[in-house]
Coordinates of C-alpha atoms in Angstrom, one line a residue:
M248 CA 179.7 181.1 138.2
T249 CA 182.2 181.5 135.3
R250 CA 181.7 185.0 134.0
L251 CA 182.4 186.3 130.5
T252 CA 182.2 190.0 129.6
V253 CA 179.8 191.1 127.0
P254 CA 182.6 192.4 124.7
A255 CA 184.2 189.0 124.9
L256 CA 180.9 187.3 124.0
T257 CA 180.5 189.7 121.0
S258 CA 183.9 188.7 119.8
V259 CA 183.0 185.0 120.0
L260 CA 179.7 185.6 118.2
L261 CA 181.5 187.4 115.3
S262 CA 184.0 184.6 114.9
L263 CA 181.2 182.0 115.0
G264 CA 179.2 184.0 112.5
A265 CA 182.2 184.0 110.1
A266 CA 182.5 180.3 110.4
A267 CA 178.8 179.7 109.6
S268 CA 179.2 180.1 105.8
A269 CA 181.5 177.1 105.7
Q270 CA 178.9 174.7 107.1
G271 CA 176.7 174.1 104.1
T272 CA 172.9 173.7 104.1
D273 CA 172.5 169.9 104.2
C274 CA 169.2 170.1 106.1
G275 CA 167.7 172.9 104.1
E276 CA 165.6 175.8 105.4
V277 CA 164.1 175.7 108.9
S278 CA 161.9 178.2 110.6
I279 CA 161.8 178.6 114.4
T280 CA 160.0 180.9 116.8
E281 CA 161.6 183.2 119.3
M282 CA 159.1 184.0 122.0
N283 CA 159.2 187.4 123.6
W284 CA 160.7 186.5 127.0
T285 CA 164.3 186.0 128.0
S286 CA 164.5 182.2 128.5
A287 CA 162.9 181.6 125.2
A288 CA 165.5 183.8 123.5
V289 CA 168.2 181.6 125.0
V290 CA 166.5 178.4 123.8
T291 CA 166.0 179.7 120.3
N292 CA 169.5 181.0 119.9
V293 CA 171.1 177.8 121.2
A294 CA 168.9 175.7 118.9
T295 CA 169.6 178.0 116.0
F296 CA 173.4 177.9 116.5
I297 CA 173.4 174.1 116.9
M298 CA 171.2 173.6 113.8
E299 CA 173.3 175.9 111.7
Q300 CA 176.8 174.9 112.9
G301 CA 176.2 171.3 113.7
Y302 CA 173.6 170.2 111.1
G303 CA 174.0 172.6 108.3
C304 CA 170.5 174.1 108.4
E305 CA 169.6 177.5 107.1
V306 CA 167.5 178.9 110.0
S307 CA 165.1 181.8 109.9
V308 CA 163.9 183.1 113.3
V309 CA 160.3 184.2 113.7
P310 CA 159.5 186.6 116.6
S311 CA 156.3 185.4 118.2
D312 CA 154.3 184.7 121.4
T313 CA 152.2 181.8 122.4
V314 CA 148.8 182.7 120.9
P315 CA 150.3 184.1 117.6
A316 CA 152.4 181.0 117.2
V317 CA 149.5 178.6 117.7
T318 CA 147.4 180.8 115.3
S319 CA 150.2 180.6 112.6
L320 CA 150.4 176.8 113.1
S321 CA 146.7 176.5 112.7
E322 CA 146.3 178.8 109.6
N323 CA 149.6 178.4 107.8
G324 CA 151.2 175.2 109.2
E325 CA 154.3 177.1 110.1
P326 CA 156.8 177.8 111.6
D327 CA 158.5 174.4 111.6
I328 CA 159.6 174.6 115.3
V329 CA 157.9 176.3 118.2
T330 CA 160.2 176.7 121.3
E331 CA 159.0 177.1 124.9
M332 CA 155.4 176.2 124.3
W333 CA 153.8 176.6 127.7
L334 CA 150.9 174.2 127.6
N335 CA 149.0 176.1 130.4
G336 CA 148.6 179.0 128.0
A337 CA 148.3 177.2 124.7
G338 CA 144.5 177.1 124.6
E339 CA 141.9 175.2 122.7
A340 CA 143.3 175.9 119.2
Y341 CA 146.5 174.1 120.3
D342 CA 144.5 171.1 121.5
R343 CA 142.8 170.9 118.1
L344 CA 146.1 170.9 116.3
K345 CA 147.3 168.1 118.5
A346 CA 144.1 166.1 118.1
E347 CA 144.2 166.5 114.3
G348 CA 147.8 165.2 114.3
R349 CA 149.2 168.4 112.7
I350 CA 151.8 168.9 115.4
R351 CA 154.2 166.7 117.4
E352 CA 155.2 167.3 120.9
L353 CA 158.8 166.6 121.7
A354 CA 160.7 166.5 125.0
P355 CA 160.2 169.1 127.8
V356 CA 162.5 172.0 127.0
L357 CA 162.5 173.0 130.7
D358 CA 162.9 170.4 133.4
P359 CA 161.0 170.2 135.7
G360 CA 159.2 172.9 133.8
G361 CA 158.0 176.4 134.6
I362 CA 158.0 176.8 138.4
E363 CA 155.6 178.9 140.4
G364 CA 155.0 179.2 144.1
W365 CA 155.3 181.2 147.3
W366 CA 158.9 181.8 148.4
I367 CA 161.1 183.0 151.2
P368 CA 164.8 183.8 151.1
A369 CA 167.2 181.0 152.0
Y370 CA 168.7 182.9 154.9
L371 CA 165.2 183.2 156.4
A372 CA 164.6 179.5 156.0
E373 CA 168.0 178.7 157.6
A374 CA 167.3 180.9 160.6
H375 CA 163.7 179.7 161.0
P376 CA 163.1 176.3 159.4
E377 CA 159.5 176.3 160.4
L378 CA 158.9 178.9 157.8
T379 CA 159.4 176.4 155.0
T380 CA 155.8 175.2 155.4
I381 CA 152.7 177.4 155.1
E382 CA 151.6 176.3 158.5
G383 CA 154.8 177.7 159.9
V384 CA 154.4 181.0 158.0
L385 CA 150.8 181.4 159.2
A386 CA 151.9 180.8 162.8
N387 CA 154.7 183.3 162.6
P388 CA 153.6 186.3 160.5
D389 CA 156.1 188.7 162.0
L390 CA 159.0 186.5 160.9
V391 CA 158.1 187.0 157.2
G392 CA 157.6 190.7 157.7
G393 CA 153.8 190.5 158.0
R394 CA 153.4 190.9 154.3
F395 CA 152.7 188.8 151.2
H396 CA 154.0 190.2 147.9
N397 CA 151.3 189.6 145.3
C398 CA 151.2 189.8 141.5
P399 CA 150.1 192.9 139.6
E400 CA 146.5 193.3 138.4
G401 CA 145.9 191.6 135.1
W402 CA 148.4 188.8 135.6
G403 CA 147.2 185.2 135.6
C404 CA 149.0 184.6 138.9
R405 CA 147.1 187.5 140.5
V406 CA 143.8 185.6 139.9
L407 CA 145.4 182.4 141.3
N408 CA 146.8 184.1 144.4
D409 CA 143.6 186.1 145.0
N410 CA 141.8 182.7 145.3
L411 CA 144.4 180.7 147.1
L412 CA 145.4 183.3 149.7
P413 CA 141.9 183.2 151.4
A414 CA 141.9 179.4 151.1
F415 CA 145.0 179.3 153.2
G416 CA 143.8 182.1 155.5
V417 CA 146.8 184.3 154.9
A418 CA 145.1 187.6 155.7
D419 CA 143.4 186.0 158.7
A420 CA 146.8 185.1 160.1
G421 CA 147.7 188.8 160.2
I422 CA 149.7 188.9 156.9
E423 CA 149.0 191.9 154.7
V424 CA 148.5 191.1 151.0
F425 CA 150.4 193.8 149.1
D426 CA 149.4 194.0 145.5
H427 CA 152.3 195.2 143.4
G428 CA 151.6 197.6 140.6
S429 CA 154.1 196.1 138.2
G430 CA 156.4 193.2 137.7
E431 CA 159.4 195.5 138.2
T432 CA 158.3 196.5 141.7
L433 CA 157.6 192.9 142.6
A434 CA 161.2 192.0 141.5
T435 CA 162.6 195.0 143.2
S436 CA 161.0 194.1 146.5
M437 CA 162.7 190.7 146.5
A438 CA 166.0 192.3 145.5
S439 CA 165.8 194.9 148.2
A440 CA 164.9 192.5 150.9
Y441 CA 167.6 189.9 149.9
E442 CA 170.4 192.4 149.7
S443 CA 169.5 193.7 153.2
E444 CA 168.8 190.2 154.5
E445 CA 165.3 191.2 155.6
P446 CA 162.2 189.1 155.6
W447 CA 160.3 188.6 152.3
F448 CA 157.3 186.3 151.5
G449 CA 155.6 186.3 148.2
Y450 CA 154.9 184.9 144.8
Y451 CA 157.5 184.4 142.0
W452 CA 158.2 182.1 139.1
A453 CA 161.1 180.5 137.2
P454 CA 163.0 180.6 135.0
T455 CA 163.6 184.3 135.7
A456 CA 166.6 186.5 136.5
P457 CA 165.7 187.1 140.2
M458 CA 165.4 183.4 140.8
G459 CA 168.8 182.9 139.4
R460 CA 170.3 185.7 141.3
Y461 CA 168.8 185.0 144.7
D462 CA 168.7 181.8 146.7
M463 CA 165.0 181.4 147.4
V464 CA 163.2 178.5 149.1
S465 CA 159.7 177.4 148.1
V466 CA 157.2 177.3 150.9
D467 CA 155.5 173.9 151.1
L468 CA 151.8 174.5 150.5
G469 CA 150.9 170.8 150.9
A470 CA 149.4 168.5 148.3
Y471 CA 148.4 169.5 144.8
D472 CA 144.7 169.4 144.3
D473 CA 143.8 169.7 140.6
A474 CA 140.1 170.6 141.2
A475 CA 141.1 173.4 143.6
F476 CA 143.9 174.7 141.4
Q477 CA 141.7 174.8 138.2
A478 CA 139.0 176.6 140.2
A479 CA 141.6 179.1 141.4
K480 CA 142.3 180.1 137.8
N481 CA 138.8 181.5 137.5
Q482 CA 138.4 185.0 139.1
D483 CA 134.7 184.3 139.6
S484 CA 135.3 181.1 141.7
Q485 CA 134.0 181.0 145.2
D486 CA 135.3 179.0 148.2
V487 CA 138.4 177.7 146.4
G488 CA 140.2 174.9 148.2
R489 CA 143.9 174.6 149.1
S490 CA 146.5 173.5 146.6
S491 CA 150.1 173.8 145.8
F492 CA 151.4 175.0 142.4
P493 CA 152.2 172.3 139.9
A494 CA 155.2 172.7 137.5
S495 CA 154.0 174.0 134.2
T496 CA 154.8 171.7 131.2
V497 CA 157.0 173.5 128.7
L498 CA 157.7 171.7 125.4
T499 CA 159.4 172.0 122.0
V500 CA 156.7 171.5 119.4
V501 CA 157.2 170.8 115.6
T502 CA 154.8 170.4 112.7
A503 CA 154.0 166.8 111.7
D504 CA 155.4 167.5 108.2
F505 CA 158.7 168.7 109.7
A506 CA 159.0 165.7 112.0
E507 CA 158.7 163.4 108.9
S508 CA 161.1 165.3 106.7
H509 CA 163.8 166.1 109.4
P510 CA 164.2 163.1 111.7
T511 CA 167.8 164.0 112.6
I512 CA 166.8 167.5 113.7
V513 CA 163.8 166.1 115.6
E514 CA 166.1 163.7 117.4
F515 CA 168.3 166.7 118.5
L516 CA 165.3 168.8 119.6
S517 CA 163.9 165.8 121.5
N518 CA 167.2 165.7 123.5
M519 CA 167.3 169.5 124.1
T520 CA 166.3 170.0 127.7
F521 CA 167.5 172.8 130.0
Q522 CA 167.3 172.4 133.8
T523 CA 165.2 175.2 135.1
D524 CA 167.9 176.1 137.6
T525 CA 170.4 176.3 134.8
M526 CA 168.2 178.6 132.8
N527 CA 167.7 180.8 136.0
E528 CA 171.5 181.1 136.0
V529 CA 171.7 182.0 132.4
V530 CA 169.0 184.7 132.4
A531 CA 170.4 186.1 135.6
W532 CA 173.8 186.5 133.9
M533 CA 172.1 188.1 130.9
D534 CA 170.3 190.6 133.2
E535 CA 173.5 191.5 135.0
N536 CA 175.4 192.0 131.8
A537 CA 172.6 193.6 129.7
A538 CA 173.2 190.7 127.3
S539 CA 171.2 189.7 124.2
G540 CA 169.7 186.4 123.5
E541 CA 172.6 185.5 121.2
E542 CA 175.1 186.4 124.0
G543 CA 173.1 184.4 126.5
A544 CA 173.2 181.4 124.1
V545 CA 177.0 181.7 123.8
Y546 CA 177.3 181.9 127.6
F547 CA 175.3 178.7 127.9
L548 CA 177.3 177.0 125.2
T549 CA 180.7 177.9 126.6
T550 CA 179.8 177.2 130.3
H551 CA 177.6 174.1 130.0
R552 CA 179.2 172.0 127.2
D553 CA 178.7 168.9 129.3
V554 CA 174.9 169.5 129.0
W555 CA 174.4 170.3 125.3
S556 CA 177.0 167.9 123.9
D557 CA 174.8 165.0 125.0
W558 CA 172.0 166.4 122.8
L559 CA 173.9 165.8 119.5
D560 CA 174.9 163.0 117.2
D561 CA 178.6 162.3 116.7
G562 CA 178.9 164.3 113.5
A563 CA 177.3 167.5 114.9
R564 CA 179.4 167.1 118.1
E565 CA 182.6 166.9 116.1
R566 CA 181.7 169.9 113.9
L567 CA 180.8 172.1 116.9
A568 CA 184.0 171.0 118.8
Q569 CA 186.0 172.4 115.8
I570 CA 184.4 175.7 116.3
L571 CA 184.2 176.1 120.0
D572 CA 187.6 174.5 121.0

């Protein structure tokens, strides 16, 4: 991929920041969340830059997380924009806001969404194509190293895996289920195996830096069964059936009042969709370069202009072209 150094990105950011004062504030004040994970920082900083430089907004960024954001929407009717709202973690309060018509869901901000699953390295799949299905893995435990790399205790995916692994008979097939103590050791196990071209079989999700850095292949777990998957989320469930992992819906959400008062911005946000693979690439670059969310946003803006230019109206596109050319 095209690579820019962090100092070069910082220089770009400084020049863009100097230009911001000339844009005016035609759209007024806008508040937007920045969730506390890397991909959300990219989304927020990209949206902020485009709203400021392309539409003349005065944007305030509110650090948040899923539950605090929903609580703030419920109690205060703000912030105006919530980025990367993962519906699988939004909860009942979010459902009430939607039912009451107080929020409006826009387009998915990640396409096809948040991806979970059980994975093997691409080089392993190329050498042994049979391992791309769970039946092939179970029939050849030695080829995947005889181990499944599981999530740490306390993670939602740990509950899912602890229910789905017995459903597929993973341990019965002679594959040890190794419970990692932290997300860092889970990621490190993948990195170590990949860099040595050794077997690896385990759970991971996207968008994340490891999934952008390493070419991984999702093991086909068969059909999605909603009843089985919902049961697998409950740690007290018994005799859970088999199911694959569905893509998690991840949306941009705005308040109903903001949607009515800022139709031009809502149109832009409705067009703002990142391919999950592209976001993997961006967050991997950030990890490799110890880059901030702002720098990750500039990396995306300078390397994927063909993507974001289609999100904008003609006026915003022309104003941004004057800055970035």
